[in-house]
PDB file of C-alpha atoms in Angstrom:
ATOM      1  CA  UNK A   1     -61.094  17.501 -24.238  1.00  0.00           C
ATOM      2  CA  UNK A   2     -57.478  15.622 -24.696  1.00  0.00           C
ATOM      3  CA  UNK A   3     -57.841  11.786 -25.192  1.00  0.00           C
ATOM      4  CA  UNK A   4     -55.086   9.420 -25.812  1.00  0.00           C
ATOM      5  CA  UNK A   5     -54.969   5.751 -25.875  1.00  0.00           C
ATOM      6  CA  UNK A   6     -52.166   3.655 -24.385  1.00  0.00           C
ATOM      7  CA  UNK A   7     -51.166   0.176 -24.963  1.00  0.00           C
ATOM      8  CA  UNK A   8     -52.734  -2.352 -22.956  1.00  0.00           C
ATOM      9  CA  UNK A   9     -51.233  -3.350 -19.550  1.00  0.00           C
ATOM     10  CA  UNK A  10     -49.401  -6.581 -19.630  1.00  0.00           C
ATOM     11  CA  UNK A  11     -48.880  -7.486 -15.974  1.00  0.00           C
ATOM     12  CA  UNK A  12     -46.465 -10.327 -16.718  1.00  0.00           C
ATOM     13  CA  UNK A  13     -44.167  -8.228 -19.167  1.00  0.00           C
ATOM     14  CA  UNK A  14     -44.839 -10.619 -21.899  1.00  0.00           C
ATOM     15  CA  UNK A  15     -44.504  -9.165 -25.363  1.00  0.00           C
ATOM     16  CA  UNK A  16     -45.300 -10.633 -28.563  1.00  0.00           C
ATOM     17  CA  UNK A  17     -43.423 -13.981 -28.888  1.00  0.00           C
ATOM     18  CA  UNK A  18     -43.470 -17.581 -27.973  1.00  0.00           C
ATOM     19  CA  UNK A  19     -40.617 -19.588 -26.364  1.00  0.00           C
ATOM     20  CA  UNK A  20     -41.249 -23.228 -25.526  1.00  0.00           C
ATOM     21  CA  UNK A  21     -38.850 -25.448 -23.726  1.00  0.00           C
ATOM     22  CA  UNK A  22     -39.997 -29.235 -23.468  1.00  0.00           C
ATOM     23  CA  UNK A  23     -37.937 -31.979 -21.740  1.00  0.00           C
ATOM     24  CA  UNK A  24     -38.617 -35.756 -22.386  1.00  0.00           C
ATOM     25  CA  UNK A  25     -36.842 -39.070 -22.370  1.00  0.00           C
ATOM     26  CA  UNK A  26     -33.406 -37.548 -22.059  1.00  0.00           C
ATOM     27  CA  UNK A  27     -34.012 -34.866 -24.948  1.00  0.00           C
ATOM     28  CA  UNK A  28     -34.578 -31.209 -24.147  1.00  0.00           C
ATOM     29  CA  UNK A  29     -36.098 -29.094 -27.013  1.00  0.00           C
ATOM     30  CA  UNK A  30     -36.346 -25.249 -27.313  1.00  0.00           C
ATOM     31  CA  UNK A  31     -38.600 -23.789 -29.745  1.00  0.00           C
ATOM     32  CA  UNK A  32     -39.344 -20.263 -30.597  1.00  0.00           C
ATOM     33  CA  UNK A  33     -41.292 -18.339 -33.164  1.00  0.00           C
ATOM     34  CA  UNK A  34     -40.062 -15.999 -35.532  1.00  0.00           C
ATOM     35  CA  UNK A  35     -42.429 -12.872 -35.254  1.00  0.00           C
ATOM     36  CA  UNK A  36     -41.163  -9.592 -34.305  1.00  0.00           C
ATOM     37  CA  UNK A  37     -43.953  -6.940 -33.803  1.00  0.00           C
ATOM     38  CA  UNK A  38     -43.959  -3.164 -33.133  1.00  0.00           C
ATOM     39  CA  UNK A  39     -47.272  -2.326 -31.647  1.00  0.00           C
ATOM     40  CA  UNK A  40     -49.814  -4.089 -34.074  1.00  0.00           C
ATOM     41  CA  UNK A  41     -47.442  -4.428 -37.147  1.00  0.00           C
ATOM     42  CA  UNK A  42     -45.392  -7.175 -37.984  1.00  0.00           C
ATOM     43  CA  UNK A  43     -42.141  -6.074 -38.868  1.00  0.00           C
ATOM     44  CA  UNK A  44     -40.135  -9.384 -39.415  1.00  0.00           C
ATOM     45  CA  UNK A  45     -40.916 -12.960 -39.362  1.00  0.00           C
ATOM     46  CA  UNK A  46     -38.025 -15.115 -39.026  1.00  0.00           C
ATOM     47  CA  UNK A  47     -36.115 -13.711 -36.040  1.00  0.00           C
ATOM     48  CA  UNK A  48     -33.949 -16.041 -34.073  1.00  0.00           C
ATOM     49  CA  UNK A  49     -35.183 -16.189 -30.441  1.00  0.00           C
ATOM     50  CA  UNK A  50     -33.453 -19.305 -29.457  1.00  0.00           C
ATOM     51  CA  UNK A  51     -29.932 -19.749 -29.281  1.00  0.00           C
ATOM     52  CA  UNK A  52     -27.169 -22.183 -28.102  1.00  0.00           C
ATOM     53  CA  UNK A  53     -24.756 -20.672 -25.894  1.00  0.00           C
ATOM     54  CA  UNK A  54     -21.752 -21.644 -23.522  1.00  0.00           C
ATOM     55  CA  UNK A  55     -18.985 -24.045 -24.031  1.00  0.00           C
ATOM     56  CA  UNK A  56     -19.922 -26.231 -27.258  1.00  0.00           C
ATOM     57  CA  UNK A  57     -23.370 -24.949 -27.335  1.00  0.00           C
ATOM     58  CA  UNK A  58     -24.461 -27.095 -24.420  1.00  0.00           C
ATOM     59  CA  UNK A  59     -26.937 -24.462 -23.093  1.00  0.00           C
ATOM     60  CA  UNK A  60     -30.070 -23.495 -24.667  1.00  0.00           C
ATOM     61  CA  UNK A  61     -31.466 -19.946 -24.202  1.00  0.00           C
ATOM     62  CA  UNK A  62     -34.966 -18.572 -25.596  1.00  0.00           C
ATOM     63  CA  UNK A  63     -36.125 -14.877 -24.548  1.00  0.00           C
ATOM     64  CA  UNK A  64     -39.445 -13.090 -24.806  1.00  0.00           C
ATOM     65  CA  UNK A  65     -39.221  -9.175 -24.400  1.00  0.00           C
ATOM     66  CA  UNK A  66     -37.660  -6.160 -25.904  1.00  0.00           C
ATOM     67  CA  UNK A  67     -34.996  -7.467 -28.118  1.00  0.00           C
ATOM     68  CA  UNK A  68     -32.225  -5.503 -27.210  1.00  0.00           C
ATOM     69  CA  UNK A  69     -32.823  -6.067 -23.497  1.00  0.00           C
ATOM     70  CA  UNK A  70     -33.040  -9.874 -24.154  1.00  0.00           C
ATOM     71  CA  UNK A  71     -29.583  -9.725 -25.786  1.00  0.00           C
ATOM     72  CA  UNK A  72     -27.972  -7.581 -22.793  1.00  0.00           C
ATOM     73  CA  UNK A  73     -29.361 -10.503 -20.645  1.00  0.00           C
ATOM     74  CA  UNK A  74     -27.732 -13.281 -22.967  1.00  0.00           C
ATOM     75  CA  UNK A  75     -24.459 -11.518 -22.726  1.00  0.00           C
ATOM     76  CA  UNK A  76     -24.354 -11.336 -19.244  1.00  0.00           C
ATOM     77  CA  UNK A  77     -25.511 -14.953 -18.896  1.00  0.00           C
ATOM     78  CA  UNK A  78     -22.948 -16.025 -21.011  1.00  0.00           C
ATOM     79  CA  UNK A  79     -20.282 -14.202 -19.114  1.00  0.00           C
ATOM     80  CA  UNK A  80     -21.539 -15.950 -15.921  1.00  0.00           C
ATOM     81  CA  UNK A  81     -22.317 -19.462 -16.726  1.00  0.00           C
ATOM     82  CA  UNK A  82     -20.624 -20.954 -13.632  1.00  0.00           C
ATOM     83  CA  UNK A  83     -23.224 -19.875 -11.093  1.00  0.00           C
ATOM     84  CA  UNK A  84     -25.037 -18.397 -14.304  1.00  0.00           C
ATOM     85  CA  UNK A  85     -28.992 -18.501 -13.636  1.00  0.00           C
ATOM     86  CA  UNK A  86     -28.889 -17.398 -10.010  1.00  0.00           C
ATOM     87  CA  UNK A  87     -26.088 -14.810 -10.541  1.00  0.00           C
ATOM     88  CA  UNK A  88     -27.842 -13.104 -13.361  1.00  0.00           C
ATOM     89  CA  UNK A  89     -31.292 -12.986 -11.621  1.00  0.00           C
ATOM     90  CA  UNK A  90     -29.791 -11.450  -8.693  1.00  0.00           C
ATOM     91  CA  UNK A  91     -28.024  -8.789 -10.945  1.00  0.00           C
ATOM     92  CA  UNK A  92     -31.158  -8.384 -12.960  1.00  0.00           C
ATOM     93  CA  UNK A  93     -32.981  -7.514  -9.791  1.00  0.00           C
ATOM     94  CA  UNK A  94     -30.315  -5.192  -8.183  1.00  0.00           C
ATOM     95  CA  UNK A  95     -28.201  -3.654 -11.145  1.00  0.00           C
ATOM     96  CA  UNK A  96     -29.726  -0.141 -11.967  1.00  0.00           C
ATOM     97  CA  UNK A  97     -29.469  -0.828 -15.422  1.00  0.00           C
ATOM     98  CA  UNK A  98     -30.599  -4.280 -15.648  1.00  0.00           C
ATOM     99  CA  UNK A  99     -33.648  -3.480 -13.472  1.00  0.00           C
ATOM    100  CA  UNK A 100     -35.061  -1.707 -16.317  1.00  0.00           C
ATOM    101  CA  UNK A 101     -34.646  -4.232 -18.850  1.00  0.00           C
ATOM    102  CA  UNK A 102     -38.403  -5.872 -19.849  1.00  0.00           C
ATOM    103  CA  UNK A 103     -37.575  -9.244 -20.927  1.00  0.00           C
ATOM    104  CA  UNK A 104     -37.812 -13.021 -19.629  1.00  0.00           C
ATOM    105  CA  UNK A 105     -35.611 -15.896 -20.400  1.00  0.00           C
ATOM    106  CA  UNK A 106     -36.009 -19.746 -20.577  1.00  0.00           C
ATOM    107  CA  UNK A 107     -32.532 -21.478 -20.118  1.00  0.00           C
ATOM    108  CA  UNK A 108     -32.095 -25.119 -20.259  1.00  0.00           C
ATOM    109  CA  UNK A 109     -29.084 -27.475 -20.259  1.00  0.00           C
ATOM    110  CA  UNK A 110     -28.903 -31.447 -20.605  1.00  0.00           C
ATOM    111  CA  UNK A 111     -30.484 -31.892 -17.002  1.00  0.00           C
ATOM    112  CA  UNK A 112     -32.298 -28.796 -15.900  1.00  0.00           C
ATOM    113  CA  UNK A 113     -34.410 -26.000 -17.120  1.00  0.00           C
ATOM    114  CA  UNK A 114     -35.329 -22.458 -15.639  1.00  0.00           C
ATOM    115  CA  UNK A 115     -37.206 -19.553 -16.281  1.00  0.00           C
ATOM    116  CA  UNK A 116     -35.454 -16.448 -15.384  1.00  0.00           C
ATOM    117  CA  UNK A 117     -37.639 -13.176 -14.577  1.00  0.00           C
ATOM    118  CA  UNK A 118     -36.562  -9.401 -13.831  1.00  0.00           C
ATOM    119  CA  UNK A 119     -37.982  -9.884 -10.349  1.00  0.00           C
ATOM    120  CA  UNK A 120     -35.234 -12.049  -9.494  1.00  0.00           C
ATOM    121  CA  UNK A 121     -37.007 -15.332 -10.133  1.00  0.00           C
ATOM    122  CA  UNK A 122     -35.165 -18.651 -10.945  1.00  0.00           C
ATOM    123  CA  UNK A 123     -38.014 -21.151 -11.560  1.00  0.00           C
ATOM    124  CA  UNK A 124     -37.756 -24.736 -12.479  1.00  0.00           C
ATOM    125  CA  UNK A 125     -40.708 -26.149 -13.822  1.00  0.00           C
ATOM    126  CA  UNK A 126     -42.119 -29.465 -12.061  1.00  0.00           C
ATOM    127  CA  UNK A 127     -43.192 -31.029 -15.440  1.00  0.00           C
ATOM    128  CA  UNK A 128     -40.158 -30.385 -17.575  1.00  0.00           C
ATOM    129  CA  UNK A 129     -42.041 -27.699 -19.441  1.00  0.00           C
ATOM    130  CA  UNK A 130     -41.403 -23.829 -19.794  1.00  0.00           C
ATOM    131  CA  UNK A 131     -43.350 -21.406 -21.846  1.00  0.00           C
ATOM    132  CA  UNK A 132     -43.076 -17.456 -21.977  1.00  0.00           C
ATOM    133  CA  UNK A 133     -44.095 -14.846 -24.291  1.00  0.00           C
ATOM    134  CA  UNK A 134     -47.552 -13.774 -25.315  1.00  0.00           C
ATOM    135  CA  UNK A 135     -48.397 -17.299 -26.704  1.00  0.00           C
ATOM    136  CA  UNK A 136     -46.719 -19.062 -23.837  1.00  0.00           C
ATOM    137  CA  UNK A 137     -49.909 -20.212 -22.081  1.00  0.00           C
ATOM    138  CA  UNK A 138     -51.208 -21.573 -25.509  1.00  0.00           C
ATOM    139  CA  UNK A 139     -48.070 -23.606 -26.100  1.00  0.00           C
ATOM    140  CA  UNK A 140     -47.798 -24.577 -22.405  1.00  0.00           C
ATOM    141  CA  UNK A 141     -51.237 -26.059 -22.867  1.00  0.00           C
ATOM    142  CA  UNK A 142     -50.506 -27.937 -25.799  1.00  0.00           C
ATOM    143  CA  UNK A 143     -47.305 -29.221 -24.823  1.00  0.00           C
ATOM    144  CA  UNK A 144     -49.108 -30.591 -21.583  1.00  0.00           C
ATOM    145  CA  UNK A 145     -51.616 -32.308 -23.557  1.00  0.00           C
ATOM    146  CA  UNK A 146     -48.906 -33.733 -25.909  1.00  0.00           C
ATOM    147  CA  UNK A 147     -46.452 -34.802 -23.708  1.00  0.00           C
ATOM    148  CA  UNK A 148     -47.805 -38.284 -22.600  1.00  0.00           C
ATOM    149  CA  UNK A 149     -48.404 -39.401 -26.449  1.00  0.00           C
ATOM    150  CA  UNK A 150     -46.172 -42.266 -26.933  1.00  0.00           C
ATOM    151  CA  UNK A 151     -43.796 -41.984 -29.561  1.00  0.00           C
ATOM    152  CA  UNK A 152     -43.283 -38.285 -29.532  1.00  0.00           C
ATOM    153  CA  UNK A 153     -39.833 -36.856 -28.845  1.00  0.00           C
ATOM    154  CA  UNK A 154     -39.370 -33.523 -26.968  1.00  0.00           C
ATOM    155  CA  UNK A 155     -38.911 -31.915 -30.205  1.00  0.00           C
ATOM    156  CA  UNK A 156     -42.023 -33.252 -31.911  1.00  0.00           C
ATOM    157  CA  UNK A 157     -44.173 -32.082 -28.789  1.00  0.00           C
ATOM    158  CA  UNK A 158     -42.224 -28.760 -29.022  1.00  0.00           C
ATOM    159  CA  UNK A 159     -43.262 -28.292 -32.881  1.00  0.00           C
ATOM    160  CA  UNK A 160     -46.642 -29.315 -32.514  1.00  0.00           C
ATOM    161  CA  UNK A 161     -47.367 -27.258 -29.364  1.00  0.00           C
ATOM    162  CA  UNK A 162     -45.845 -24.055 -31.359  1.00  0.00           C
ATOM    163  CA  UNK A 163     -48.099 -24.822 -34.573  1.00  0.00           C
ATOM    164  CA  UNK A 164     -51.168 -24.966 -32.034  1.00  0.00           C
ATOM    165  CA  UNK A 165     -49.809 -21.445 -30.330  1.00  0.00           C
ATOM    166  CA  UNK A 166     -49.200 -20.000 -33.824  1.00  0.00           C
ATOM    167  CA  UNK A 167     -52.741 -20.882 -35.025  1.00  0.00           C
ATOM    168  CA  UNK A 168     -54.270 -19.171 -31.824  1.00  0.00           C
ATOM    169  CA  UNK A 169     -51.996 -16.211 -30.952  1.00  0.00           C
ATOM    170  CA  UNK A 170     -51.815 -13.180 -33.362  1.00  0.00           C
ATOM    171  CA  UNK A 171     -48.039 -12.361 -31.940  1.00  0.00           C
ATOM    172  CA  UNK A 172     -47.076 -15.776 -32.771  1.00  0.00           C
ATOM    173  CA  UNK A 173     -45.972 -17.206 -36.246  1.00  0.00           C
ATOM    174  CA  UNK A 174     -45.295 -20.533 -37.637  1.00  0.00           C
ATOM    175  CA  UNK A 175     -41.727 -19.708 -38.576  1.00  0.00           C
ATOM    176  CA  UNK A 176     -40.548 -21.910 -35.786  1.00  0.00           C
ATOM    177  CA  UNK A 177     -36.873 -22.456 -34.933  1.00  0.00           C
ATOM    178  CA  UNK A 178     -35.972 -25.333 -32.590  1.00  0.00           C
ATOM    179  CA  UNK A 179     -32.503 -26.184 -30.761  1.00  0.00           C
ATOM    180  CA  UNK A 180     -32.324 -29.684 -29.163  1.00  0.00           C
ATOM    181  CA  UNK A 181     -29.845 -31.251 -26.631  1.00  0.00           C
ATOM    182  CA  UNK A 182     -29.530 -35.176 -25.904  1.00  0.00           C
ATOM    183  CA  UNK A 183     -31.578 -37.681 -28.124  1.00  0.00           C
ATOM    184  CA  UNK A 184     -31.038 -37.338 -31.554  1.00  0.00           C
ATOM    185  CA  UNK A 185     -30.045 -33.798 -32.255  1.00  0.00           C
ATOM    186  CA  UNK A 186     -31.689 -31.834 -35.309  1.00  0.00           C
TER     187      UNK A 186
END
């Protein structure tokens, strides 16, 4: 009798990371943990999954999924910044090569935030909060609970929510990097 195990199916296509984008009081903060896993083994703890792109770094982009796939998508996005999100989502859905990529992206500028998926979705959140990756739901829940606390900036909310996600999700660590736009930049 032949037996073999396969990894559990992930219906959303999220793989071992957490990216969180929070918008509050004229500031947008995007945070990403640094953990990279291969199966159940942590192979890197300080990866940079959130980047500034575009002219003068005016756009924040974070990715979850296969790293090489995410970099391919980031390169395409930078090349198309005029109608970037819609064009990239269309290419991702229709291009034979891009269609096979397994990654999701969160993208934000000073005024808008979007989640991009391989299904061609371009989703803008109702509440200014985006979370993707295996720890995304933990970070999203924490951010929603923290967002109404007086005195917390978007960056404060993002950092605290990522700490909570890192405490719960085994695929998320505490080596968090945050990029901000607007407000007092760090």
